[in-house]
Coordinates of C-alpha atoms in Angstrom, one line a residue:
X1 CA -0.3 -66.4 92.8
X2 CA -1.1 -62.9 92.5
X3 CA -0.7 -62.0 95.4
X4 CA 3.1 -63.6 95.3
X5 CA 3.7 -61.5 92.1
X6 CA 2.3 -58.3 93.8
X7 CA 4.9 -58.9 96.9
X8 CA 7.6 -59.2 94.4
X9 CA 7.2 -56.7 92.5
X10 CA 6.8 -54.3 96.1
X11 CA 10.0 -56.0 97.2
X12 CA 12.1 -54.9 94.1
X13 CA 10.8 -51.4 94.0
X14 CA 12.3 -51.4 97.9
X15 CA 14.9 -53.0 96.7
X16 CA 15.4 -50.7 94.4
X17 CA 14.6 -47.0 97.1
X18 CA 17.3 -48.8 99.3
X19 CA 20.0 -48.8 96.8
X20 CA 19.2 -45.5 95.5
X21 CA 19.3 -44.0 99.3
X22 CA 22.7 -46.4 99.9
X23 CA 25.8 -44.3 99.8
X24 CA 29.0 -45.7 98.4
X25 CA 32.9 -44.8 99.0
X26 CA 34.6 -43.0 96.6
X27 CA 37.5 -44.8 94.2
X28 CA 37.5 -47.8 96.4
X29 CA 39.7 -50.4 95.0
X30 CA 39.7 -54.1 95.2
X31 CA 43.3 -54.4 93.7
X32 CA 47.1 -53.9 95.0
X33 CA 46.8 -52.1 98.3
X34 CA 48.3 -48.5 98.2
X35 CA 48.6 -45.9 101.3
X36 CA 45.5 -43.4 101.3
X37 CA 43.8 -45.2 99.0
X38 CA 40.2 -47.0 100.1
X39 CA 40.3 -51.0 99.6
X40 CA 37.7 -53.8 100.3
X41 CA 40.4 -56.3 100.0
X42 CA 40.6 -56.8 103.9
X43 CA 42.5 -59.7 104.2
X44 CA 45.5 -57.8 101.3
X45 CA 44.9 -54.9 103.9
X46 CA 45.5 -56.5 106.9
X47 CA 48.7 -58.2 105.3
X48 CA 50.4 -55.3 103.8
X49 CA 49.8 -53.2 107.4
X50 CA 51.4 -56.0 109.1
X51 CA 54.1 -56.9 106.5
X52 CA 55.2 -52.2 105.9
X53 CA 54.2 -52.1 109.6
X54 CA 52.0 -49.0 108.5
X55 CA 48.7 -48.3 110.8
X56 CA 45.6 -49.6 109.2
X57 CA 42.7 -47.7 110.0
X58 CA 39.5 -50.3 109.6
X59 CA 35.8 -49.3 108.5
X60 CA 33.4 -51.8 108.9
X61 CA 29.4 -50.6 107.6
X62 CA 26.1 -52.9 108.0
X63 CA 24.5 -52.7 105.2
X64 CA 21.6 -50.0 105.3
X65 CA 22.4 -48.2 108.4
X66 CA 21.8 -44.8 107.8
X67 CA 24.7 -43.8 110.4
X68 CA 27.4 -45.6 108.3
X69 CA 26.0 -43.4 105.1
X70 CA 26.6 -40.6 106.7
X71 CA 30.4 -41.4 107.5
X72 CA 30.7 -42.3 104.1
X73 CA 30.0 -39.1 103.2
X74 CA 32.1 -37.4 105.2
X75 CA 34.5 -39.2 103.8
X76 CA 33.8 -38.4 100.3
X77 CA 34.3 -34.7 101.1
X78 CA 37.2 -32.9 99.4
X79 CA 38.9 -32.4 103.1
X80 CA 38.7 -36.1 103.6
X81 CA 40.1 -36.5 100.2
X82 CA 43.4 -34.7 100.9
X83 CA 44.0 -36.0 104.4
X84 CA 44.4 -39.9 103.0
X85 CA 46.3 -38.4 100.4
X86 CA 48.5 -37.2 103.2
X87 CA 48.5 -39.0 105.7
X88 CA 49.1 -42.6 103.3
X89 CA 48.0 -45.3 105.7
X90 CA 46.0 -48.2 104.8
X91 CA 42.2 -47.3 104.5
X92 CA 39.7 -50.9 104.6
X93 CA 36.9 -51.1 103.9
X94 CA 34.3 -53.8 104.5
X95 CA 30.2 -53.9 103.7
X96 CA 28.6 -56.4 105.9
X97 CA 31.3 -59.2 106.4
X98 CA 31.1 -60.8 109.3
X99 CA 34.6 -62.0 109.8
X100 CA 35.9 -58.7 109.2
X101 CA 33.3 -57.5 111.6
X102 CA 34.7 -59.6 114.3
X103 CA 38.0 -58.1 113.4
X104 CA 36.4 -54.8 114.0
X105 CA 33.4 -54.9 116.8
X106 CA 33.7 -52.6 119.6
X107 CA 31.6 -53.0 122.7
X108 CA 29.0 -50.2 122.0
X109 CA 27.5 -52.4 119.3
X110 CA 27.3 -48.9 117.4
X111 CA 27.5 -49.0 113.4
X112 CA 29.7 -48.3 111.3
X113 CA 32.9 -50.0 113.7
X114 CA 36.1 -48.5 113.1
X115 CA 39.7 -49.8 114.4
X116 CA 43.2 -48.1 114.5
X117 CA 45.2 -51.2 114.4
X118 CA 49.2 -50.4 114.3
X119 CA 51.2 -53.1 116.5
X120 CA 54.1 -50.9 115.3
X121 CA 53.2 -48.3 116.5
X122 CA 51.6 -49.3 119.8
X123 CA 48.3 -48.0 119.3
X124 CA 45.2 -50.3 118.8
X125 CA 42.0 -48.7 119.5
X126 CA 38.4 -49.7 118.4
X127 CA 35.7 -47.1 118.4
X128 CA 32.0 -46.4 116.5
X129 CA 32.0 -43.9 113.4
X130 CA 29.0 -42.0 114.6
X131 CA 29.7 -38.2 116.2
X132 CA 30.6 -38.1 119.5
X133 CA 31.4 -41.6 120.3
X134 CA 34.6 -41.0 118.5
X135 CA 38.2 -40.2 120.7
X136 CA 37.9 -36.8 119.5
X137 CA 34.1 -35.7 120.0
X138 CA 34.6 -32.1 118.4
X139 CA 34.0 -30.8 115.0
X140 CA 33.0 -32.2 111.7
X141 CA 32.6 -35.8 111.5
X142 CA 35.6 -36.2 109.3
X143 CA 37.1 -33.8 111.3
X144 CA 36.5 -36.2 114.7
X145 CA 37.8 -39.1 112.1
X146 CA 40.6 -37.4 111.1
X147 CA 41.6 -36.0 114.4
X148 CA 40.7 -39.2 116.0
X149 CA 43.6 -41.2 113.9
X150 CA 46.2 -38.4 114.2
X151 CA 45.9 -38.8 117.5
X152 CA 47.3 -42.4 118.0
X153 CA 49.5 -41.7 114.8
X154 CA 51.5 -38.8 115.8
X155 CA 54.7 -40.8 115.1
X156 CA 53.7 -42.4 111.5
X157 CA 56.1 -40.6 109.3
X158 CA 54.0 -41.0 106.0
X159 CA 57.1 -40.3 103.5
X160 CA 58.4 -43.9 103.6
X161 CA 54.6 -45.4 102.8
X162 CA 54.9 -48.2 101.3
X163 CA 58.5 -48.4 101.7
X164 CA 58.8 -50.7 104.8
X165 CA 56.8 -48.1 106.7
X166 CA 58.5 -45.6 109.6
X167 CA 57.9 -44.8 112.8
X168 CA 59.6 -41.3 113.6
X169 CA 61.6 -41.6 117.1
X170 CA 60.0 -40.7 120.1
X171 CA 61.4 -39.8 124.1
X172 CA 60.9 -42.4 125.2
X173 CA 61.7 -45.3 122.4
X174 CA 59.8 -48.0 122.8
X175 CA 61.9 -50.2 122.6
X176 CA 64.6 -48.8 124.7
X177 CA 68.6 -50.0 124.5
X178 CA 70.1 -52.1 127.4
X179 CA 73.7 -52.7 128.1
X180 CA 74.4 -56.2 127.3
X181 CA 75.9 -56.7 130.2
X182 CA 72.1 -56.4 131.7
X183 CA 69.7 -57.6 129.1
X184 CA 67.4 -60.4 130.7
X185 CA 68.0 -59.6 134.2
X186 CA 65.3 -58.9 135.8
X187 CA 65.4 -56.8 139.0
X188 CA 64.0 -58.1 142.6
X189 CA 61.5 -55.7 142.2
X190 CA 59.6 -57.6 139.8
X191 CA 59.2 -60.3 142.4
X192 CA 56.3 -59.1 143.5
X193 CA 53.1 -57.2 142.1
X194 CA 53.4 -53.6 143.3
X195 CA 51.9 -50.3 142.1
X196 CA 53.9 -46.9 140.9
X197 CA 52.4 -43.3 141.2
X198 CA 53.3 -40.5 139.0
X199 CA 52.2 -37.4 138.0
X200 CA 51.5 -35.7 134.1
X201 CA 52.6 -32.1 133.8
X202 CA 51.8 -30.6 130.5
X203 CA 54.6 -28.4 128.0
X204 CA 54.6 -25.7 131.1
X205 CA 55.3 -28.0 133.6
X206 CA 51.8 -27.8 135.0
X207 CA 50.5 -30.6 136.8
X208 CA 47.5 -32.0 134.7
X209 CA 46.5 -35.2 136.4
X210 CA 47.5 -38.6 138.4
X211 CA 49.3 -41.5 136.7
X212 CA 48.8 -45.1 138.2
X213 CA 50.9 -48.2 137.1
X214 CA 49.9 -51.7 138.2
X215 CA 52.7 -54.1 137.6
X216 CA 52.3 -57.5 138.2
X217 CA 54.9 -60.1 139.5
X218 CA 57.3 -61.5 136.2
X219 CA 56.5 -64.9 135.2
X220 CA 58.8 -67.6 134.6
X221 CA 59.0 -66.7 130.9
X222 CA 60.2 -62.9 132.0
X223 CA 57.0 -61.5 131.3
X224 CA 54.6 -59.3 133.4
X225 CA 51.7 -57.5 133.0
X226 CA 51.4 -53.6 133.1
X227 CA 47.9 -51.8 133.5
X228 CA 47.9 -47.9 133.2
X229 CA 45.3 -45.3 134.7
X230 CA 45.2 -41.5 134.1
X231 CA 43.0 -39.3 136.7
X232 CA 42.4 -35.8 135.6
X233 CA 41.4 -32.8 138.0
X234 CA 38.0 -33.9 137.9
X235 CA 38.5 -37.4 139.8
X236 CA 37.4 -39.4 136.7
X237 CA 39.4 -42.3 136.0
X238 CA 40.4 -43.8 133.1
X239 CA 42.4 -46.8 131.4
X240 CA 44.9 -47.7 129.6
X241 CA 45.2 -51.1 127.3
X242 CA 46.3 -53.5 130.0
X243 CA 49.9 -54.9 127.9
X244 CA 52.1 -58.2 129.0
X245 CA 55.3 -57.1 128.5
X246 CA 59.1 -58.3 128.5
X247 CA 60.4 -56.9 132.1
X248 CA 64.2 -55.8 131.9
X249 CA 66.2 -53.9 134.2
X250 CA 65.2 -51.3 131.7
X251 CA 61.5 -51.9 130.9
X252 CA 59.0 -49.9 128.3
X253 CA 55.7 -50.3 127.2
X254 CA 53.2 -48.3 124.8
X255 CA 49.9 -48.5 125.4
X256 CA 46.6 -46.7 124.4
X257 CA 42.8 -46.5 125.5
X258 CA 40.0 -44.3 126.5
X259 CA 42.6 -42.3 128.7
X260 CA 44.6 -41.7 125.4
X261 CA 47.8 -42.7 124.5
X262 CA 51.4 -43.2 127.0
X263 CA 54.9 -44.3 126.1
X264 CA 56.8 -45.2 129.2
X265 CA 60.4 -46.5 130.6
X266 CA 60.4 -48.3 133.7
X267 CA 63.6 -48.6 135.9
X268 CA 63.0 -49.8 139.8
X269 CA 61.0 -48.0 141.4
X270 CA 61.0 -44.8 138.9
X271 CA 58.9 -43.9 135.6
X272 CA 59.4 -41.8 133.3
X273 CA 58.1 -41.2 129.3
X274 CA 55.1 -39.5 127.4
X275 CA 51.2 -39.2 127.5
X276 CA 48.5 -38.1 125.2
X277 CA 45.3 -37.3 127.4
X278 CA 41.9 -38.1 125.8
X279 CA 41.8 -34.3 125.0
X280 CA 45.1 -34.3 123.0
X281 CA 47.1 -32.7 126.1
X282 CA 51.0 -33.9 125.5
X283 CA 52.3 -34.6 128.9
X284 CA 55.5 -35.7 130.7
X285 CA 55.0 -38.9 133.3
X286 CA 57.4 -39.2 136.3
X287 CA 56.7 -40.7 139.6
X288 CA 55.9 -38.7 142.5
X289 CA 54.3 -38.3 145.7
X290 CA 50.7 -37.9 144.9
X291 CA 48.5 -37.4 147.5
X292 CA 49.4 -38.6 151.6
X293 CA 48.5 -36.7 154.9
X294 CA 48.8 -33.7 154.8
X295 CA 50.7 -33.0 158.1
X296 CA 49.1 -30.4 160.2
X297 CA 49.9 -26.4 159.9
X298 CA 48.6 -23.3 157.8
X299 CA 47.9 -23.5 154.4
X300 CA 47.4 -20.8 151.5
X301 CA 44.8 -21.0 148.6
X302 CA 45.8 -19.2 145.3
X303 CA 43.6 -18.3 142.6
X304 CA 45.8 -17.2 140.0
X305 CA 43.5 -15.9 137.4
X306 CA 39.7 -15.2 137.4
X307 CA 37.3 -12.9 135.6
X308 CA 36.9 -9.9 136.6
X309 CA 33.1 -9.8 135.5
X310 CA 30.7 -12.5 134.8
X311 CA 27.6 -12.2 132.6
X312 CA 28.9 -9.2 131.6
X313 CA 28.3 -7.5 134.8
X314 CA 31.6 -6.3 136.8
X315 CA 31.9 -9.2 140.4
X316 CA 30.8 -7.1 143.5
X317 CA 34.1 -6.4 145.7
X318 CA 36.5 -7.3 142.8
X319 CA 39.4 -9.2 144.3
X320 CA 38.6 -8.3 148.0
X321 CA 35.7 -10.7 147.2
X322 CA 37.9 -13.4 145.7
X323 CA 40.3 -16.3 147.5
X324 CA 43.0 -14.9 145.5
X325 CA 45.2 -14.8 148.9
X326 CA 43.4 -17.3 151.5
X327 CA 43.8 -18.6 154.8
X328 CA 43.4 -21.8 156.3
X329 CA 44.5 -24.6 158.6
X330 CA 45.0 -28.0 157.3
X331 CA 45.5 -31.4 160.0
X332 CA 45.9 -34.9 158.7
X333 CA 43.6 -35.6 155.6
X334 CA 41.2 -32.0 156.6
X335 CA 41.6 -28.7 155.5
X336 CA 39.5 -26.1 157.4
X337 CA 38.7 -22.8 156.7
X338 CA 37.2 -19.4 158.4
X339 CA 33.4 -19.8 158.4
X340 CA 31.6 -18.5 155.3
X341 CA 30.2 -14.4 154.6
X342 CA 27.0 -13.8 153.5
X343 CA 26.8 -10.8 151.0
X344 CA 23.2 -8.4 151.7
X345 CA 22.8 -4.9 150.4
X346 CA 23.1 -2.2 153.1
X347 CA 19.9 0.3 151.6
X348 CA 21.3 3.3 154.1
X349 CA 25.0 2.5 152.6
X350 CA 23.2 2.1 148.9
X351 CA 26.1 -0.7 149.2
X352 CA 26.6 -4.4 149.2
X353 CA 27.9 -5.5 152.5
X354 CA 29.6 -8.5 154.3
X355 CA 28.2 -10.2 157.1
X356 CA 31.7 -11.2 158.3
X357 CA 35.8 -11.3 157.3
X358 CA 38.1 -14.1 157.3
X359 CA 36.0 -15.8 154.5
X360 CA 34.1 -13.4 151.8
X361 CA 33.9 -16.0 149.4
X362 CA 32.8 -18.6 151.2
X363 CA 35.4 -21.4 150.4
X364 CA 35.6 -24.6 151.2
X365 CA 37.6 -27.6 149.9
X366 CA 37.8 -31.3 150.7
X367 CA 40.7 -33.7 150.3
X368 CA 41.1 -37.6 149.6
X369 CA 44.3 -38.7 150.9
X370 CA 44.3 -42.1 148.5
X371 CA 44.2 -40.2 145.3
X372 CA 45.9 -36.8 146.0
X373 CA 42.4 -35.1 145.1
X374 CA 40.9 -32.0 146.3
X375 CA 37.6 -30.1 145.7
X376 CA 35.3 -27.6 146.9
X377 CA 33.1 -24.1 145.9
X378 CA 33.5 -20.5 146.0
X379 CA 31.2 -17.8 145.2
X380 CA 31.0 -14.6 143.2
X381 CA 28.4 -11.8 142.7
X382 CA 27.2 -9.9 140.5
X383 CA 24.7 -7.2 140.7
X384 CA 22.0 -8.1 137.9
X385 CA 20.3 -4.5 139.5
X386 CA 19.9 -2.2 142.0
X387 CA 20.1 -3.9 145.2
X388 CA 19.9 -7.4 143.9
X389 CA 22.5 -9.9 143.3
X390 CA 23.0 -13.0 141.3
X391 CA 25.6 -15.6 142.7
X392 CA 28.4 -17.6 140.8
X393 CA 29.3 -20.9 142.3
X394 CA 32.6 -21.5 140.9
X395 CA 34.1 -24.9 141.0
X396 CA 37.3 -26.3 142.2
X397 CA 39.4 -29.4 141.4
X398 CA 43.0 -30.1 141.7
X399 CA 45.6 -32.4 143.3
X400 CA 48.2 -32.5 146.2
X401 CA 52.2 -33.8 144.2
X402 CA 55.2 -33.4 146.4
X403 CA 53.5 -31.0 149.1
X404 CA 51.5 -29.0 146.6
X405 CA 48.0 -28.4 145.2
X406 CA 48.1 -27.7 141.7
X407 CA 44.4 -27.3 140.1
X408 CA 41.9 -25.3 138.4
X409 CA 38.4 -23.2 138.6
X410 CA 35.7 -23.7 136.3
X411 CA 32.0 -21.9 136.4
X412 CA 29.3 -22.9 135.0
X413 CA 28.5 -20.8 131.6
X414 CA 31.5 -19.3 131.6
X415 CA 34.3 -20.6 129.0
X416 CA 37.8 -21.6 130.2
X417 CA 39.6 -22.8 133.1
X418 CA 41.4 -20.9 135.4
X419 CA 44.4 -22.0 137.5
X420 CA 44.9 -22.2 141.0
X421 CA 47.5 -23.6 143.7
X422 CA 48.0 -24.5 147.4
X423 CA 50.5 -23.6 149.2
X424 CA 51.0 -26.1 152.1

């Protein structure tokens, strides 16, 4: 009996550290739901997103997880704070309920669970509250929160909260206008599953990345499904939230997922509309010829912009050294180019010297006709001291749209990208 009165007395002084370590929302209410205000009511939540067709951002907390406590108190912070104020969506919140956990799971079984869920608005994304695992993985952790829902958001217009909700008009609309003359037809080309290519070019017209549609053959009912793909310079992949769609002569879809956000208008075989990358790049979609054999003939590598010194040392031959202007044959799916220098230092010269021309930087690029990709090395020097050299390998990664190579150069330890083409 003792002993029993000993273990409860332990368990409420636990009981009692775990609650004192627990941290708690601020002004959470459990009354009417209002925009940029915290409410546990999930079920009033859920309703009132649905009914204003406002987004409803979702945060789901297991009781006693240390990683949820520390969410909450990012979102306590005075920054926080003034972006509900602002942004007036509706902010849930739920503390160990497991129907509104279903509502909110995600598959990295990672506490707390958030979800973005805006039917309106065409985003629905579900995502852990802990750093990094958020779409945005930079900055404060209310920042990555913040950032993370402004992302999927962009057109919630936050003045008519509460008012029947607004979604500001975007190019494309997603729910595009068709003559009436048209509406319900459905083209020949949805007779069939079939696949359309495009390309994302940024504000500056710069090619960013490789766009893949998969559109299945139109059901009975009118109704087909679209999956989306976005493949940056680096040859990762990723996906868009495959959507069943009413297919028109005039088709559009929104969709959202770890490849970000796209709003897109499909007519035959052509594409057009808007994408978000993963990194918050805005992007124009639009088919195009992405990849293919290359034909056969001489070919020019560009580097647009590069350093002129790395590690704070000046690069040995300056732009002599560099493929800012160079050479090489290309045949079918193979680029070749003149065999590779190697750089020694000359001691009677007191000078760094070439073993050979054609090639001083030693480049070399490969190229996968399916996808459009191509990659490959160069090298730069630097002289760390007299006589000896440090080597830069710098890294290369772009893609082949209409008859052009469009990329970029990255190097290890050194920030930023820098561009480069090929001419064909």
């Amino acid at each position: 009996m003792r002993r029993l009165v000993l273990m409860a007395i332990v368990g409420c002084v636990l009981g009692i550290h775990s609650t004192a370590n627990a941290v708690d929302l601020d002004n959470v209410s459990s009354g009417a739901v209002v925009p940029g205000v915290w409410n546990s009511n999930f079920n009033a939540c859920k309703k009132y997103a649905d009914d204003n067709k406002t987004p409803l951002l979702l945060l789901w907390s297991n009781p006693g997880c240390p990683k949820c406590n520390k969410l909450k108190t990012a979102c306590n912070t005075a920054e926080f704070k003034a972006w509900m104020a602002k942004k007036k969506i509706v902010m849930a919140v739920s503390e160990g309920d497991l129907t509104v956990k279903a509502f909110a799971k995600n598959s990295s079984g990672h506490f707390p669970y958030m979800r973005l869920y805006w039917p309106a608005g065409g985003a629905d994304v579900r995502f852990s509250g802990r750093s990094g695992e958020m779409p945005v993985t930079s900055g404060s952790l209310q920042a990555q929160l913040m950032n993370s829902v402004d992302r999927y958001t962009s057109a919630w217009n936050p003045d008519n909260a509460g008012g029947g909700g607004s979604v500001e008009p975007t190019d494309p609309e997603p729910e595009p206008e068709v003559d009436p003359t048209t509406d319900g037809v459905v083209g020949k080309e949805w007779g069939k599953s079939r696949k359309l290519v495009g390309a994302a070019t940024d504000e500056a017209g710069n090619v960013v990345g490789r766009v893949e549609l998969k559109l299945g053959k139109a059901s009975a009912k009118k109704t087909a499904r679209i999956s989306a793909k976005f493949m940056d310079f680096t040859g990762r992949q990723k996906s868009f939230k495959s959507l069943t769609v009413k297919v028109n002569t005039r088709t559009s879809f929104i969709s959202s997922g770890a490849a970000g956000s796209v709003s897109a208008i499909i007519e035959g075989q052509s594409l057009s509309g808007k994408l978000v990358t993963a990194t918050g790049t805005s992007c124009t979609i639009s088919v195009a010829n992405v990849g293919g054999s290359l034909g056969s003939g001489k070919g020019t590598f560009v580097l647009e912009d590069f350093p002129s010194t790395l590690g704070g040392m000046p690069i040995i031959g300056g732009e002599e050294y560099l493929p800012f202007d160079q050479t090489f044959d290309y045949s079918g799916n193979k680029m070749t180019f003149p065999r590779g220098a190697t750089l020694t230092y000359n001691k009677a010269k007191g000078e760094f010297v070439l073993s050979r021309v054609g090639n001083p930087s030693s480049l070399k690029l490969s190229y996968k006709y399916p996808t459009g990709l191509f990659k490959g090395t160069f090298k730069a020097y630097i002289e760390v001291s007299a006589g000896r050299k440090r080597a830069y390998t710098a890294n290369v990664a772009g893609l082949v749209v209409d008859g052009k190579g469009a990329g970029q150069v990255t190097v290890k330890g050194v920030s930023g990208t820098f561009p480069c083409r090929i001419d064909l």
